[in-house]
Coordinates of C-alpha atoms in Angstrom, one line a residue:
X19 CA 0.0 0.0 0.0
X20 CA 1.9 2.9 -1.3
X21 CA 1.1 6.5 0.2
X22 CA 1.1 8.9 -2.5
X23 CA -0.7 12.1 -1.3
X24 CA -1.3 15.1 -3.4
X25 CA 0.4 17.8 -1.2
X26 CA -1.6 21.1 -1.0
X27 CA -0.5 24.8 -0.4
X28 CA -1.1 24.2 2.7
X29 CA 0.5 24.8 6.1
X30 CA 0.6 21.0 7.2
X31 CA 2.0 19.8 4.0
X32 CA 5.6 18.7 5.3
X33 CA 3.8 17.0 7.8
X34 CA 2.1 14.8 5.4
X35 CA 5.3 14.4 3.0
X36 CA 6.9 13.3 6.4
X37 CA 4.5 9.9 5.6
X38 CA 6.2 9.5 2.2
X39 CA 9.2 7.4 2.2
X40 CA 11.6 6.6 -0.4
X41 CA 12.3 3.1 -1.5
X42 CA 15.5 2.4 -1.4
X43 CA 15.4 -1.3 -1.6
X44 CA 13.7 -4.5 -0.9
X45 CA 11.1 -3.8 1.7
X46 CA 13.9 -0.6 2.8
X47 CA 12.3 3.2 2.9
X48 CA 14.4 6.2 3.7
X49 CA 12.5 8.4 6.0
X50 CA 11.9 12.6 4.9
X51 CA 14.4 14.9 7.4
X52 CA 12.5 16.8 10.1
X53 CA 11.5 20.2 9.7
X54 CA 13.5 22.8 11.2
X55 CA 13.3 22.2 15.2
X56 CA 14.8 23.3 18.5
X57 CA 14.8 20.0 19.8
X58 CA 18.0 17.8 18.7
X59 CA 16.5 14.7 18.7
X60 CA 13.7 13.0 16.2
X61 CA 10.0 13.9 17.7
X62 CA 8.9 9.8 18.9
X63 CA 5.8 10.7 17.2
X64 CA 7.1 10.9 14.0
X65 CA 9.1 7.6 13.9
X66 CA 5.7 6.0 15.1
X67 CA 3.9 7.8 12.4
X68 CA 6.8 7.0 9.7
X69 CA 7.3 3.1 11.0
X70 CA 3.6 2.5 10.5
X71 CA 4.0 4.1 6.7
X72 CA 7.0 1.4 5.7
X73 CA 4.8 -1.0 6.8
X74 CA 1.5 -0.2 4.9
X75 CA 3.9 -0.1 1.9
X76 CA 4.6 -3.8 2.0
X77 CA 0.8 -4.5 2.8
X78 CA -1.8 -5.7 0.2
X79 CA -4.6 -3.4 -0.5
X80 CA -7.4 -3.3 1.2
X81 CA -5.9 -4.1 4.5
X82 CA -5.7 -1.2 7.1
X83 CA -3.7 -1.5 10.9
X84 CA -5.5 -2.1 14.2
X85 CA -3.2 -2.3 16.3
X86 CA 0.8 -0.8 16.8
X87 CA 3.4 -2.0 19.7
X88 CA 6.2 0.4 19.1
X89 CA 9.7 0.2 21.1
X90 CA 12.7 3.2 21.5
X91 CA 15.9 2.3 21.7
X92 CA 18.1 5.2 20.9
X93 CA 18.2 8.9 20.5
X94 CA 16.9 9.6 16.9
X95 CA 19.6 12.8 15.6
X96 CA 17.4 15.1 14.0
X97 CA 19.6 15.9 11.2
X98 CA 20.3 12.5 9.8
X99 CA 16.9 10.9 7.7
X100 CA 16.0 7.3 9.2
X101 CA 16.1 3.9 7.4
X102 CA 12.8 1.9 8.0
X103 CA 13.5 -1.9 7.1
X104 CA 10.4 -4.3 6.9
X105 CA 10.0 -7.9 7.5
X106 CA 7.2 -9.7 6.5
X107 CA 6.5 -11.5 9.3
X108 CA 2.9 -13.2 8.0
X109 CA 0.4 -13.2 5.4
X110 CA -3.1 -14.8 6.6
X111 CA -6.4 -14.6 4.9
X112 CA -7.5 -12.1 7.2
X113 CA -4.5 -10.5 9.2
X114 CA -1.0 -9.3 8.3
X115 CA 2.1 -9.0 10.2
X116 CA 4.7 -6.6 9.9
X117 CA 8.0 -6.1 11.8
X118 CA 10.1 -2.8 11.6
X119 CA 13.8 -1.6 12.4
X120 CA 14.1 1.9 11.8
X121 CA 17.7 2.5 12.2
X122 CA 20.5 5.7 11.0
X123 CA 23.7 5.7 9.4
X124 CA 23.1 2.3 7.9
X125 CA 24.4 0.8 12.1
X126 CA 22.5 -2.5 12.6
X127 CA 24.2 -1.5 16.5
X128 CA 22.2 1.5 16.2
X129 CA 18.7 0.5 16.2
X130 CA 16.3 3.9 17.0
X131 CA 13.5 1.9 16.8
X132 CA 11.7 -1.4 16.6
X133 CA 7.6 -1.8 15.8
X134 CA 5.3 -4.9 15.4
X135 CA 2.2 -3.7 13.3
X136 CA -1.0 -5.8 12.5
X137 CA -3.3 -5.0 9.8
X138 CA -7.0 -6.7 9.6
X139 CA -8.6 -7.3 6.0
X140 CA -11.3 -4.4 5.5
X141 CA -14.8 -6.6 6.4
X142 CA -18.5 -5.7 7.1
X143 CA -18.9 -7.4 10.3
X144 CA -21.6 -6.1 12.2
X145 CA -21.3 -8.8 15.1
X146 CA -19.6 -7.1 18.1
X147 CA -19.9 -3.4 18.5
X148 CA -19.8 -2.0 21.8
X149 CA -17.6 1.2 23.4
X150 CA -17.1 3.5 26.2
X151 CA -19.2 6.5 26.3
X152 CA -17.4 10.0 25.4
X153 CA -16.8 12.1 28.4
X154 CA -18.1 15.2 28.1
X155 CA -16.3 18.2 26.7
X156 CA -17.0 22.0 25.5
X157 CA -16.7 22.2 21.9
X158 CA -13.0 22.8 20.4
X159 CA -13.9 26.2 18.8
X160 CA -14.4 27.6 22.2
X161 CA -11.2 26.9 23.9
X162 CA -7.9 28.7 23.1
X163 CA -4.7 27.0 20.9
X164 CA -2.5 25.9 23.1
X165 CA 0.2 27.2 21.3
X166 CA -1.1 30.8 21.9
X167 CA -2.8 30.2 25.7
X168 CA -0.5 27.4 26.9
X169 CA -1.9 26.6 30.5
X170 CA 0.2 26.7 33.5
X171 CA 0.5 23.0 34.4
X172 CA 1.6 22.2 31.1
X173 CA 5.5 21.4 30.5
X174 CA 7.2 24.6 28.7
X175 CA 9.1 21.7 26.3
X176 CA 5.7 20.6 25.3
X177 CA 4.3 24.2 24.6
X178 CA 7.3 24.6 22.3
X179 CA 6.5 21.3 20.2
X180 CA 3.2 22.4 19.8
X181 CA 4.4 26.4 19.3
X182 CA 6.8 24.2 16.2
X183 CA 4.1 22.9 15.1
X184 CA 1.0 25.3 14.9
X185 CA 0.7 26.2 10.8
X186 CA 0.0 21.9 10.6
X187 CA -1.7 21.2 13.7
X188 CA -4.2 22.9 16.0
X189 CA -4.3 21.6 20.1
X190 CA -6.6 22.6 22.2
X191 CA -6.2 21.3 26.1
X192 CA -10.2 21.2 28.0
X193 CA -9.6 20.8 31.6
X194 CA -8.1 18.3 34.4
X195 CA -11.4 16.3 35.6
X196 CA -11.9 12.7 37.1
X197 CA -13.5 10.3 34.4
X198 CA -17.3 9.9 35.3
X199 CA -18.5 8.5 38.5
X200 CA -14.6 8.5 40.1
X201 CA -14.0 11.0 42.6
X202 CA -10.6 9.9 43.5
X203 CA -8.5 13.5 43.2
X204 CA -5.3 11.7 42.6
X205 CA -6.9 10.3 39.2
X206 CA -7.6 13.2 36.8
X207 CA -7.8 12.8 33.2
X208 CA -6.1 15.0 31.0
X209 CA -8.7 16.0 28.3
X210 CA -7.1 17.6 24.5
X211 CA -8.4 18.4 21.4
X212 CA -6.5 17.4 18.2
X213 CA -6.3 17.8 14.7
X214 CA -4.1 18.4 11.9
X215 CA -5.4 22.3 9.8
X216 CA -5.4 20.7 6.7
X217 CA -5.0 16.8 4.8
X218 CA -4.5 15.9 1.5
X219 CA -7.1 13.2 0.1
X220 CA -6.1 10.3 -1.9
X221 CA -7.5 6.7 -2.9
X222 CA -9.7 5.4 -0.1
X223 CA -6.7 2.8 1.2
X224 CA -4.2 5.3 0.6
X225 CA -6.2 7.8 2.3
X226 CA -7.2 5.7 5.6
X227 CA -3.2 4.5 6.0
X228 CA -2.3 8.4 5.9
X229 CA -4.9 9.9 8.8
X230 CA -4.1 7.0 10.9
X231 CA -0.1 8.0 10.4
X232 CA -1.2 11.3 10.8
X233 CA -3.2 10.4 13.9
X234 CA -0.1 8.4 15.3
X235 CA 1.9 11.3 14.9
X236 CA -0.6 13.1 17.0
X237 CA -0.8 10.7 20.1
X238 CA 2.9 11.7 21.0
X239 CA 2.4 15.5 21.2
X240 CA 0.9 15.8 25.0
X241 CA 0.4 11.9 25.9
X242 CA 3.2 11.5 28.4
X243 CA 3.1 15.0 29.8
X244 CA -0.1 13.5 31.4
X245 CA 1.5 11.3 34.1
X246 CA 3.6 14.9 35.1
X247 CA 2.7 15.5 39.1
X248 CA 1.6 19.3 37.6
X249 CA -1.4 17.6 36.3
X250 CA -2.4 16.4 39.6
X251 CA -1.4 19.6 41.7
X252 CA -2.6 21.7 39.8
X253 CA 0.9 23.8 39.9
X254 CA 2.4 25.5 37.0
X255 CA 5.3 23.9 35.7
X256 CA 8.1 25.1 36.0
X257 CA 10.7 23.7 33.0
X258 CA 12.3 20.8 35.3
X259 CA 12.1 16.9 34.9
X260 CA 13.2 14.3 32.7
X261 CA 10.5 12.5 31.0
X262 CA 11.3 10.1 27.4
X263 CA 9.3 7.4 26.0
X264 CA 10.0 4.0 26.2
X265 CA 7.1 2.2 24.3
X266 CA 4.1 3.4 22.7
X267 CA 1.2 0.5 21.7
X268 CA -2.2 2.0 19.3
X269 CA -5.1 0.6 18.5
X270 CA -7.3 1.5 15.8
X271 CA -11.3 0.8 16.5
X272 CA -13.4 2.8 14.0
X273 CA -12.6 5.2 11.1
X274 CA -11.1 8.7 12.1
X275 CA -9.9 12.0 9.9
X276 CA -6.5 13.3 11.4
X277 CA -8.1 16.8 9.9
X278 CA -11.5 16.2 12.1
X279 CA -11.4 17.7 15.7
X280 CA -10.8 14.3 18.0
X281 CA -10.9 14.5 22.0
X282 CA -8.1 12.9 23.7
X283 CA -8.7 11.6 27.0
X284 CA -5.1 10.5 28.9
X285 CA -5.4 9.1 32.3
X286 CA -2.1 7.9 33.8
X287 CA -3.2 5.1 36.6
X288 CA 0.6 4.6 37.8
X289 CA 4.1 5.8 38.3
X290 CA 6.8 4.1 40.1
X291 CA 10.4 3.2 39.7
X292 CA 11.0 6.0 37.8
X293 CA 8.3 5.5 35.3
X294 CA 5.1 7.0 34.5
X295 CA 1.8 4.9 32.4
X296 CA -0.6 6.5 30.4
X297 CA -4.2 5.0 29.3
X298 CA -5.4 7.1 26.8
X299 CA -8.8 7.5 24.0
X300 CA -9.3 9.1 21.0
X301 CA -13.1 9.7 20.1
X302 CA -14.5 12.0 17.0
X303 CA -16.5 15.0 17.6
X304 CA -19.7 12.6 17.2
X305 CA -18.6 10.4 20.0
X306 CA -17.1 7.5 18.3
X307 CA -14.1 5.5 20.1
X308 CA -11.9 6.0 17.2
X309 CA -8.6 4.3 18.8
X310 CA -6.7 3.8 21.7
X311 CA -3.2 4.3 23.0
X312 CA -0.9 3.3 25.7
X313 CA 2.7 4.6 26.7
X314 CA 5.2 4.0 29.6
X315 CA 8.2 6.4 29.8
X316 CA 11.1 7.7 32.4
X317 CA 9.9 10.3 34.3
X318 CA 12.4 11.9 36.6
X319 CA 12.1 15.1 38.4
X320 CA 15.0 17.4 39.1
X321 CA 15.5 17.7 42.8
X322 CA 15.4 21.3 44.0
X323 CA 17.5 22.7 47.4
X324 CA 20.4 20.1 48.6
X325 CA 18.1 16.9 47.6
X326 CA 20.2 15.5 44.7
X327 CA 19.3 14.0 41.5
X328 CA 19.1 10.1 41.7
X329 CA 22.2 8.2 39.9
X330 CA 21.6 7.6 36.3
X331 CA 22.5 4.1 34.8
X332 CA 26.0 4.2 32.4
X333 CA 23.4 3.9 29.4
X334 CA 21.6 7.5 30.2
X335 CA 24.2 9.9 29.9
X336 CA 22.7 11.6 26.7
X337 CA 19.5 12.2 28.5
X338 CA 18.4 16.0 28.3
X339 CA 18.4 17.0 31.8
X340 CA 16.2 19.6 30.6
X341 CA 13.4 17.9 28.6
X342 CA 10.3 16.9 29.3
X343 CA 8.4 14.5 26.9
X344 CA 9.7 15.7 24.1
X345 CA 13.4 14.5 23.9
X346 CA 12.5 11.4 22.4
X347 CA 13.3 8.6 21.8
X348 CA 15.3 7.7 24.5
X349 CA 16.1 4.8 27.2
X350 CA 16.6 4.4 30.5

């Protein structure tokens, strides 16, 4: 399945070309550089988004992904494109495997990335359809760009990945609230709007594989800012903390349009040992539970006063210090 959009005038157009690779062998893509950043390193959300493309390439038509389990394993360098090798794991009557290494500087040592991606023959099964209600939420167009009214609790690294970011895609954070019927404080759920400004269209397959790249892409901007403790005090932050991902697992339910406003709904039920998890839903403006994601990451606050830091392993000595979810991707 080979995405070939036709790129508007539009603002979010390197975004989109960021979804088509070159071939530059047997089941090989080269990845497009990343657009002018601060942030030295490759945004997670874009190997995710760029892993998932290599794979629809090698995939028959009319088969689309429902479900991603992505792995990071090493700093991307912003500078250098990314390799994306596929294996073709398996071929059933109604479910393909993929398996991709996205690596730089052609170093088999140096593999940035590994994901496992299954995609489901397109069927009209009407069998089983259930889903969890949509919480409730004011509608996006009332609720200032993030990227302009950036609330206080918010990391100040994320704000600038989304500040980057603002002529392709519009966020729009709601409130911190409890899901429905829990009253625990400690639990709130961080509650976004999404979308990209603009999309080009395409073939029907072609066009599905793209908005849900588009929409993986997305799930990275503010998911594991949500385990942060300034979303459960309430305190503004204040620029300090180590957080990177480690994995990063999607699945797709029902149909979605990264270009349509979608409510993201990021709960994170646990943190320990220097980690933080994140639960997390995205549902269209008509209430639909269009997919779901899941990511664990390092999360380490910087001590303030004469408490010090805690000892880093050998293997994190190019952590950013100074980063917070968005100096990715990166191991512990």
């Amino acid at each position: 399945m080979t995405l070939t959009p036709t790129l508007p005038a539009a603002p979010v157009w390197p975004l989109a070309e960021l979804m088509t690779l070159d071939e530059t062998g047997p089941d090989t893509f080269r990845g497009r550089l990343t657009p002018p950043s601060a942030m030295p390193t490759v945004f997670g959300g874009q190997i995710v988004a760029q892993a998932l493309a290599a794979a629809g390439r090698t995939v028959a038509p009319g088969r689309e992904p429902h479900s991603l389990h992505g792995y990071f394993l090493f700093p991307g360098d912003a500078a250098v494109p990314l390799t994306y090798r596929v294996e073709r794991v398996r071929d059933g009557h109604s479910f393909t495997n993929r398996r991709v290494v996205a690596v730089q500087h052609d170093r088999a040592d140096r593999e940035v990335f590994h994901l496992t991606v299954s995609f489901q023959r397109a069927s009209a099964l009407r069998d089983l359809d259930h889903q969890t209600p949509m919480p409730a939420a004011p509608a996006p167009e009332t609720l200032a760009a993030a990227s302009e009214v950036p609330p206080a609790h918010v990391h100040p690294a994320v704000i600038q990945r989304l500040r980057e970011a603002r002529h392709a895609i519009d966020v729009r954070y709601v409130y911190d609230a409890p899901f429905p019927g829990v009253t625990d404080r400690d639990r709130p759920a961080t509650r976004v709007w999404f979308r990209t400004r603009h999309a080009p269209d395409g073939p029907g397959a072609q066009r599905h594989l793209l908005h849900q790249c588009l929409v993986a892409y997305l799930s990275d901007l503010t998911l594991l800012d949500a385990a942060s403790p300034y979303h459960r005090t309430g305190q503004r932050a204040d620029g300090r903390g180590v957080a990177v991902s480690l994995d990063h697992a999607m699945w797709f339910h029902r149909p979605l349009r990264a270009d349509e406003w979608l409510l993201y709904e990021q709960q994170s039920p646990s943190a320990s040992n220097g980690r933080g998890l994140v639960h997390a839903r995205i549902y269209t403006a008509d209430g639909r539970l269009a997919a779901s994601v899941v990511q664990e990451g390092v999360i380490r606050l910087r001590a303030s006063g004469r408490r010090p830091m805690p000892e880093l392993d050998p293997y994190e000595a190019d952590i950013d210090p100074f980063s917070w979810a968005v100096a990715k991707p990166e191991t512990d």
